[in-house]
Short mmCIF file of C-alpha atoms in Angstrom, two decimals:
data_model
loop_
_atom_site.label_atom_id
_atom_site.label_comp_id
_atom_site.label_asym_id
_atom_site.label_seq_id
_atom_site.Cartn_x
_atom_site.Cartn_y
_atom_site.Cartn_z
CA MET A 1 28.89 0.88 23.21
CA GLU A 2 25.77 -0.14 25.13
CA LEU A 3 22.66 1.03 23.30
CA PRO A 4 19.46 2.01 25.18
CA LEU A 5 17.27 -0.44 23.22
CA ASP A 6 18.10 -4.12 22.82
CA TYR A 7 18.36 -5.77 19.41
CA PRO A 8 15.06 -7.75 19.46
CA THR A 9 13.10 -4.64 20.48
CA LEU A 10 14.64 -2.60 17.68
CA ARG A 11 13.82 -5.31 15.18
CA VAL A 12 10.16 -5.31 16.23
CA ILE A 13 10.08 -1.48 16.18
CA TRP A 14 11.39 -1.44 12.61
CA TRP A 15 8.91 -4.10 11.57
CA GLY A 16 6.19 -1.83 12.96
CA LEU A 17 7.66 1.26 11.30
CA LEU A 18 7.71 -0.51 7.95
CA GLY A 19 4.01 -1.23 8.43
CA VAL A 20 3.37 2.41 9.35
CA LEU A 21 5.06 3.62 6.17
CA LEU A 22 3.10 1.19 3.99
CA ILE A 23 -0.16 2.16 5.68
CA GLY A 24 0.75 5.84 5.33
CA PHE A 25 1.25 5.35 1.60
CA ALA A 26 -2.03 3.42 1.27
CA LEU A 27 -3.97 6.09 3.18
CA THR A 28 -2.59 9.08 1.27
CA ASP A 29 -1.56 8.07 -2.21
CA GLY A 30 -4.18 5.33 -2.02
CA TYR A 31 -7.03 7.77 -2.53
CA ASP A 32 -5.07 9.38 -5.38
CA LEU A 33 -4.94 5.99 -7.11
CA GLY A 34 -8.63 5.45 -6.37
CA VAL A 35 -9.65 8.84 -7.78
CA ALA A 36 -7.61 8.24 -10.94
CA THR A 37 -9.25 4.83 -11.36
CA LEU A 38 -12.70 6.40 -11.04
CA LEU A 39 -11.96 9.33 -13.36
CA PRO A 40 -13.48 7.99 -16.63
CA PHE A 41 -16.58 6.71 -14.85
CA VAL A 42 -17.66 9.44 -12.43
CA ALA A 43 -17.02 12.35 -14.80
CA LYS A 44 -18.71 12.58 -18.21
CA THR A 45 -17.76 16.05 -19.47
CA ASP A 46 -14.44 17.84 -19.69
CA ALA A 47 -15.45 20.21 -16.88
CA GLU A 48 -16.42 17.29 -14.64
CA ARG A 49 -13.14 15.52 -15.29
CA ARG A 50 -11.17 18.65 -14.48
CA LEU A 51 -13.16 18.88 -11.26
CA VAL A 52 -12.16 15.31 -10.32
CA ILE A 53 -8.51 15.85 -11.24
CA ASN A 54 -8.33 19.03 -9.17
CA THR A 55 -9.48 17.21 -6.03
CA ILE A 56 -6.06 15.51 -5.95
CA GLY A 57 -3.93 17.63 -8.29
CA PRO A 58 -2.41 20.04 -5.75
CA MET A 59 -1.26 17.40 -3.25
CA TRP A 60 -0.65 14.04 -4.92
CA GLU A 61 3.09 14.66 -5.36
CA GLY A 62 3.62 15.06 -1.63
CA HIS A 63 2.14 11.63 -1.00
CA GLN A 64 5.02 9.98 -2.88
CA VAL A 65 7.20 10.59 0.17
CA TRP A 66 5.62 7.56 1.86
CA LEU A 67 6.54 5.32 -1.07
CA ILE A 68 10.10 6.63 -1.08
CA LEU A 69 10.39 6.25 2.71
CA GLY A 70 9.05 2.71 2.50
CA GLY A 71 11.62 1.74 -0.13
CA GLY A 72 14.36 3.46 1.85
CA ALA A 73 13.34 1.71 5.06
CA ILE A 74 13.47 -1.69 3.35
CA PHE A 75 16.90 -0.88 1.89
CA ALA A 76 18.42 0.32 5.17
CA ALA A 77 16.64 -1.75 7.82
CA TRP A 78 15.92 -5.00 5.93
CA PRO A 79 18.73 -5.48 3.36
CA TYR A 80 17.93 -9.14 2.66
CA VAL A 81 14.29 -8.25 1.99
CA TYR A 82 15.37 -5.42 -0.30
CA ALA A 83 17.79 -7.64 -2.24
CA VAL A 84 15.26 -10.43 -2.84
CA SER A 85 12.10 -8.40 -3.43
CA PHE A 86 13.55 -5.66 -5.62
CA SER A 87 15.33 -8.27 -7.76
CA GLY A 88 12.56 -10.87 -7.87
CA PHE A 89 9.75 -8.39 -8.45
CA TYR A 90 11.80 -6.30 -10.86
CA LEU A 91 9.50 -6.66 -13.88
CA ALA A 92 6.39 -6.06 -11.77
CA MET A 93 7.99 -2.94 -10.30
CA PHE A 94 8.88 -1.76 -13.79
CA VAL A 95 5.21 -2.09 -14.78
CA VAL A 96 4.16 -0.13 -11.68
CA LEU A 97 6.71 2.63 -12.26
CA SER A 98 5.74 2.88 -15.93
CA ALA A 99 2.11 3.37 -14.89
CA LEU A 100 3.04 5.87 -12.17
CA ILE A 101 5.05 7.91 -14.67
CA LEU A 102 1.82 8.52 -16.59
CA ARG A 103 0.39 10.48 -13.65
CA PRO A 104 2.67 13.56 -13.60
CA VAL A 105 2.68 13.70 -17.39
CA GLY A 106 -1.10 13.37 -17.49
CA PHE A 107 -1.63 16.07 -14.88
CA LYS A 108 0.73 18.51 -16.62
CA TYR A 109 -0.24 17.96 -20.27
CA ARG A 110 -3.92 17.04 -20.22
CA SER A 111 -5.28 20.58 -20.40
CA LYS A 112 -2.57 22.03 -22.63
CA ARG A 113 -4.72 21.51 -25.73
CA GLU A 114 -8.43 21.90 -26.40
CA SER A 115 -8.58 18.71 -28.48
CA THR A 116 -11.18 16.25 -27.17
CA ALA A 117 -9.11 13.27 -28.35
CA TRP A 118 -6.00 14.67 -26.68
CA ARG A 119 -7.72 15.14 -23.31
CA SER A 120 -9.52 11.79 -23.48
CA SER A 121 -6.22 10.02 -24.13
CA TRP A 122 -4.65 11.59 -21.06
CA ASP A 123 -7.73 10.77 -18.98
CA TRP A 124 -7.27 7.09 -19.81
CA ALA A 125 -3.55 7.42 -19.11
CA LEU A 126 -4.43 8.72 -15.65
CA PHE A 127 -6.81 5.78 -15.24
CA ILE A 128 -3.95 3.38 -16.05
CA GLY A 129 -1.73 5.27 -13.61
CA GLY A 130 -4.29 4.62 -10.89
CA PHE A 131 -5.64 1.15 -11.67
CA VAL A 132 -2.42 -0.69 -12.56
CA PRO A 133 -0.44 0.23 -9.40
CA ALA A 134 -3.50 -0.49 -7.22
CA LEU A 135 -3.77 -3.95 -8.79
CA ILE A 136 -0.06 -4.80 -8.82
CA PHE A 137 0.50 -3.71 -5.21
CA GLY A 138 -2.25 -6.12 -4.17
CA VAL A 139 -0.87 -8.88 -6.40
CA ALA A 140 2.53 -8.40 -4.74
CA VAL A 141 0.99 -8.83 -1.27
CA GLY A 142 -0.84 -11.93 -2.46
CA ASN A 143 2.42 -13.45 -3.71
CA VAL A 144 4.18 -12.64 -0.45
CA LEU A 145 1.43 -14.48 1.43
CA ARG A 146 1.83 -17.48 -0.90
CA GLY A 147 5.61 -17.45 -0.65
CA VAL A 148 8.17 -16.17 -3.14
CA PRO A 149 10.40 -18.62 -5.10
CA PHE A 150 13.86 -17.63 -3.85
CA ASP A 151 16.77 -19.30 -2.07
CA PHE A 152 20.26 -18.50 -0.77
CA ASP A 153 23.49 -20.33 -1.53
CA SER A 154 26.28 -21.00 0.97
CA MET A 155 27.57 -17.43 0.49
CA LEU A 156 24.05 -16.00 1.15
CA ARG A 157 23.68 -14.93 -2.47
CA ALA A 158 20.02 -14.84 -3.42
CA THR A 159 18.54 -16.60 -6.43
CA TYR A 160 14.99 -16.06 -7.73
CA GLU A 161 13.18 -18.53 -9.97
CA GLY A 162 9.89 -16.75 -10.65
CA GLY A 163 8.65 -14.60 -13.52
CA LEU A 164 6.20 -11.79 -14.20
CA PHE A 165 3.36 -14.04 -15.33
CA GLY A 166 3.95 -16.44 -12.46
CA LEU A 167 2.91 -13.60 -10.16
CA LEU A 168 -0.54 -13.54 -11.79
CA ASN A 169 -1.87 -16.61 -9.98
CA PRO A 170 -5.50 -16.87 -8.79
CA PHE A 171 -4.90 -16.02 -5.12
CA ALA A 172 -2.64 -13.07 -5.92
CA LEU A 173 -5.17 -11.73 -8.42
CA LEU A 174 -7.88 -12.03 -5.76
CA VAL A 175 -5.77 -9.95 -3.36
CA GLY A 176 -5.15 -7.53 -6.23
CA LEU A 177 -8.90 -7.10 -6.64
CA VAL A 178 -9.21 -6.48 -2.89
CA SER A 179 -6.63 -3.71 -3.29
CA VAL A 180 -8.44 -2.15 -6.28
CA ALA A 181 -11.87 -2.25 -4.58
CA MET A 182 -10.41 -0.85 -1.35
CA LEU A 183 -8.66 2.07 -3.04
CA VAL A 184 -11.65 2.85 -5.28
CA MET A 185 -13.75 3.05 -2.10
CA HIS A 186 -11.13 5.35 -0.55
CA GLY A 187 -10.92 7.50 -3.68
CA ALA A 188 -14.71 7.80 -3.91
CA SER A 189 -14.83 8.91 -0.27
CA TRP A 190 -12.25 11.58 -1.06
CA ILE A 191 -14.25 12.86 -4.05
CA VAL A 192 -17.39 13.05 -1.91
CA VAL A 193 -15.47 15.13 0.64
CA LYS A 194 -13.66 17.41 -1.84
CA ALA A 195 -15.96 17.89 -4.84
CA GLU A 196 -18.84 20.35 -4.91
CA LYS A 197 -22.38 19.02 -4.77
CA GLY A 198 -23.51 17.74 -8.13
CA PRO A 199 -23.50 14.73 -10.47
CA VAL A 200 -19.79 13.94 -9.97
CA ARG A 201 -20.22 13.65 -6.23
CA ASP A 202 -23.39 11.57 -6.64
CA ARG A 203 -21.73 9.14 -9.04
CA ALA A 204 -18.68 8.84 -6.79
CA ALA A 205 -20.94 7.98 -3.85
CA ARG A 206 -22.65 5.23 -5.85
CA PHE A 207 -19.42 3.72 -7.14
CA GLY A 208 -17.86 4.03 -3.69
CA SER A 209 -20.72 2.18 -2.00
CA ILE A 210 -20.39 -0.67 -4.50
CA ALA A 211 -16.61 -0.75 -4.06
CA ALA A 212 -16.99 -0.83 -0.26
CA MET A 213 -19.28 -3.86 -0.40
CA LEU A 214 -16.92 -5.53 -2.88
CA THR A 215 -14.05 -4.83 -0.48
CA ILE A 216 -15.89 -6.67 2.28
CA GLY A 217 -16.85 -9.61 0.05
CA LEU A 218 -13.44 -10.05 -1.58
CA PHE A 219 -11.60 -9.56 1.73
CA VAL A 220 -13.73 -12.25 3.41
CA ILE A 221 -13.18 -14.66 0.49
CA ALA A 222 -9.42 -14.04 0.64
CA GLY A 223 -9.52 -14.61 4.41
CA ILE A 224 -11.36 -17.94 4.06
CA TRP A 225 -8.92 -19.01 1.33
CA THR A 226 -5.98 -18.07 3.57
CA ALA A 227 -7.40 -19.92 6.58
CA THR A 228 -8.28 -23.14 4.74
CA LEU A 229 -6.27 -23.61 1.55
CA LEU A 230 -3.32 -21.25 1.39
CA PRO A 231 0.01 -22.66 2.66
CA GLY A 232 1.31 -20.73 5.68
CA TYR A 233 4.72 -20.79 7.33
CA THR A 234 5.80 -21.64 10.88
CA ILE A 235 9.26 -21.64 12.49
CA THR A 236 9.85 -25.05 14.05
CA THR A 237 13.23 -24.46 15.73
CA ASP A 238 14.32 -22.23 18.56
CA VAL A 239 14.80 -18.64 17.44
CA LEU A 240 17.73 -16.50 18.56
CA LEU A 241 16.02 -13.12 18.78
CA ASP A 242 19.22 -11.10 19.15
CA GLY A 243 21.44 -13.17 16.90
CA PRO A 244 23.19 -12.07 13.70
CA SER A 245 21.12 -11.79 10.55
CA ASN A 246 21.41 -15.09 8.74
CA PRO A 247 18.17 -16.57 7.37
CA MET A 248 19.70 -20.05 6.92
CA ARG A 249 19.89 -20.90 10.64
CA LYS A 250 16.33 -22.11 11.22
CA ALA A 251 13.82 -24.69 10.10
CA VAL A 252 10.39 -23.75 8.73
CA SER A 253 7.34 -25.93 8.13
CA VAL A 254 4.59 -25.21 5.61
CA GLU A 255 0.96 -26.11 6.26
CA ALA A 256 -2.41 -24.86 5.07
CA GLY A 257 -3.98 -22.25 7.36
CA ALA A 258 -0.81 -21.48 9.31
CA TRP A 259 -1.25 -17.75 8.69
CA VAL A 260 -4.21 -17.66 11.11
CA ASN A 261 -2.16 -19.03 14.03
CA ASN A 262 -1.23 -15.52 15.19
CA PHE A 263 -4.90 -14.62 15.61
CA VAL A 264 -5.29 -17.60 17.96
CA ARG A 265 -2.05 -16.90 19.81
CA TYR A 266 -2.65 -13.13 20.09
CA PRO A 267 -6.43 -12.52 20.06
CA TRP A 268 -5.99 -8.73 19.98
CA MET A 269 -4.75 -9.06 16.38
CA VAL A 270 -8.34 -9.86 15.34
CA LEU A 271 -8.89 -6.10 15.59
CA ALA A 272 -7.16 -5.69 12.20
CA PRO A 273 -9.62 -7.72 10.07
CA LEU A 274 -12.53 -6.37 12.13
CA MET A 275 -11.43 -2.82 11.29
CA ALA A 276 -11.16 -3.78 7.61
CA VAL A 277 -14.74 -5.04 7.47
CA ALA A 278 -16.32 -2.49 9.85
CA GLY A 279 -14.59 0.43 8.12
CA ALA A 280 -15.77 -0.65 4.67
CA PHE A 281 -19.33 -1.11 5.97
CA LEU A 282 -19.25 2.35 7.56
CA ALA A 283 -17.99 3.81 4.27
CA ALA A 284 -20.73 2.07 2.29
CA VAL A 285 -23.50 3.33 4.57
CA SER A 286 -22.04 6.83 4.85
CA LEU A 287 -21.53 7.18 1.11
CA GLY A 288 -25.14 6.20 0.56
CA LYS A 289 -26.26 8.92 2.96
CA LYS A 290 -23.62 11.49 1.76
CA ARG A 291 -22.03 11.71 5.21
CA ASN A 292 -18.68 13.05 4.10
CA ALA A 293 -16.48 12.78 7.19
CA ALA A 294 -17.87 9.39 8.18
CA SER A 295 -17.30 7.92 4.71
CA LEU A 296 -13.67 9.05 4.60
CA ALA A 297 -13.09 7.86 8.18
CA GLY A 298 -14.62 4.51 7.32
CA SER A 299 -12.57 4.00 4.18
CA ALA A 300 -9.39 5.03 6.03
CA MET A 301 -10.20 2.55 8.81
CA SER A 302 -10.73 -0.20 6.26
CA VAL A 303 -7.46 0.56 4.45
CA PHE A 304 -5.62 0.47 7.78
CA GLY A 305 -7.27 -2.83 8.71
CA VAL A 306 -6.63 -4.57 5.39
CA VAL A 307 -2.91 -3.70 5.32
CA ALA A 308 -2.48 -4.46 9.02
CA THR A 309 -4.19 -7.85 8.63
CA ALA A 310 -1.56 -9.00 6.14
CA GLY A 311 1.26 -7.78 8.38
CA VAL A 312 0.15 -9.24 11.71
CA SER A 313 -0.91 -12.58 10.22
CA MET A 314 2.60 -13.16 8.85
CA PHE A 315 4.63 -12.03 11.88
CA PRO A 316 7.52 -12.74 12.33
CA PHE A 317 7.82 -13.56 8.61
CA ILE A 318 8.46 -10.68 6.21
CA LEU A 319 9.18 -12.57 2.99
CA PRO A 320 8.58 -16.36 3.07
CA SER A 321 10.23 -18.60 0.49
CA SER A 322 8.19 -21.15 -1.42
CA LEU A 323 11.35 -22.59 -3.00
CA ASN A 324 13.13 -23.30 0.30
CA PRO A 325 10.98 -22.47 3.36
CA ASP A 326 14.05 -22.53 5.62
CA ALA A 327 15.39 -19.52 3.66
CA SER A 328 12.33 -17.41 4.52
CA LEU A 329 13.14 -13.93 5.80
CA THR A 330 11.86 -13.03 9.26
CA VAL A 331 12.07 -10.14 11.68
CA TRP A 332 14.78 -11.99 13.61
CA ASP A 333 17.20 -12.89 10.84
CA SER A 334 17.04 -10.35 7.99
CA SER A 335 17.61 -6.94 9.58
CA SER A 336 20.55 -4.56 9.60
CA SER A 337 22.89 -4.43 12.58
CA HIS A 338 21.91 -3.33 16.07
CA GLY A 339 23.71 0.01 15.73
CA THR A 340 22.27 0.73 12.27
CA LEU A 341 18.70 0.18 13.47
CA PHE A 342 19.25 2.38 16.52
CA PHE A 343 20.76 5.37 14.72
CA MET A 344 18.14 5.09 11.95
CA LEU A 345 15.48 5.17 14.65
CA ILE A 346 16.88 8.46 15.94
CA MET A 347 16.61 9.97 12.46
CA THR A 348 13.10 8.61 12.13
CA VAL A 349 12.00 10.13 15.42
CA ILE A 350 13.27 13.51 14.20
CA PHE A 351 12.07 13.57 10.60
CA VAL A 352 8.82 11.58 10.47
CA PRO A 353 7.04 14.03 12.82
CA LEU A 354 8.23 16.86 10.54
CA ILE A 355 6.72 15.06 7.55
CA LEU A 356 3.46 14.57 9.45
CA LEU A 357 3.38 18.26 10.47
CA TYR A 358 4.05 19.38 6.92
CA THR A 359 1.40 17.01 5.53
CA GLY A 360 -1.12 18.26 8.09
CA TRP A 361 -0.31 21.88 7.19
CA VAL A 362 -0.82 21.17 3.48
CA PHE A 363 -4.19 19.55 4.19
CA LYS A 364 -5.22 22.55 6.27
CA VAL A 365 -4.22 25.06 3.59
CA LEU A 366 -5.88 23.13 0.75
CA TRP A 367 -8.97 22.07 2.68
CA GLY A 368 -12.37 22.91 1.26
CA ARG A 369 -14.45 21.82 -1.69
CA VAL A 370 -13.26 22.22 -5.26
CA THR A 371 -15.79 24.04 -7.45
CA SER A 372 -16.32 23.86 -11.19
CA GLU A 373 -15.19 27.49 -11.51
CA GLN A 374 -11.91 26.74 -9.77
CA ALA A 375 -11.35 23.55 -11.74
CA THR A 376 -11.79 25.26 -15.13
CA SER A 377 -9.94 28.46 -14.32
CA PRO A 378 -6.54 29.23 -15.91
CA GLY A 379 -3.68 27.49 -14.09
CA SER A 380 -5.76 24.59 -12.82
CA TYR A 381 -5.17 20.99 -13.91
#
């Protein structure tokens, strides 16, 4: 059966959709992680901490849909990527999931007892549930940019030769710090928008301004490292854009600074890092002046730009291999079949707009500042 969209176009569409899902998760659950990371520092009393928790309490669960959709998209559209990454990063993912599990438990149990020690323990659990995923997600991106130690045998069975502590290399930790600073900035912007005027909002604005400037500094350092020292990957053979998915039918070279080639070849891609820096600067200035909408818009722009920069710099690579560069997974050789991508796209066109409409409706219903009276009333978090 002749399908309306050709195979190469569908592959690029699904590469873009994967980026959209990751950005959607970073924009929504990202500020949840940032708020949780800030919790012990912007709130000093029990009432203040309940105020902070209630800025995200009613809606954080809905944001998990982007994480689930992202994992599902990798499983269905990029099976090779799913097989290698979910196996190779298994221990790191276990750490992330363990930290994320602390969030629902912390939200539900924190205020069940009046004990100061009890509530303080859950506050730090919520901090771990915010900080650890923010760091590990960035570390994962840093390792993808460096290349992941995997290979395929003659039967296309994947082998991985890395370990949990091998992921904690200097460049990956730098990218992890970019992620933490970025999401703390985003979380602080959310608190400034949602919390009533008072000391919590003032502290969040101060921490957010610092985090925004750190985002710029760390992002620029990571960019210079990537452009000058970090090995990048380049396909050196002809690429069959509509061929069957087999990552072992190409040759790949590795050279320092290769990840910036796309910005030279496609100058419009420079918009991504410009958005990352300009958005963080806008957030820093707006947080200092308590301009609520501008600070949140700036932090959202920066989050979009940071995630997009990693994606466009690597195209067409999705998961490069440091063990055998020729085994690297790209847009052109690691996707599902033509028919699978097309029928999945139909489902996506139907259901993603519904998710966006529902998310928008929830934001509309729950919009408005959270007050201390609401945060400490019975039934609140």
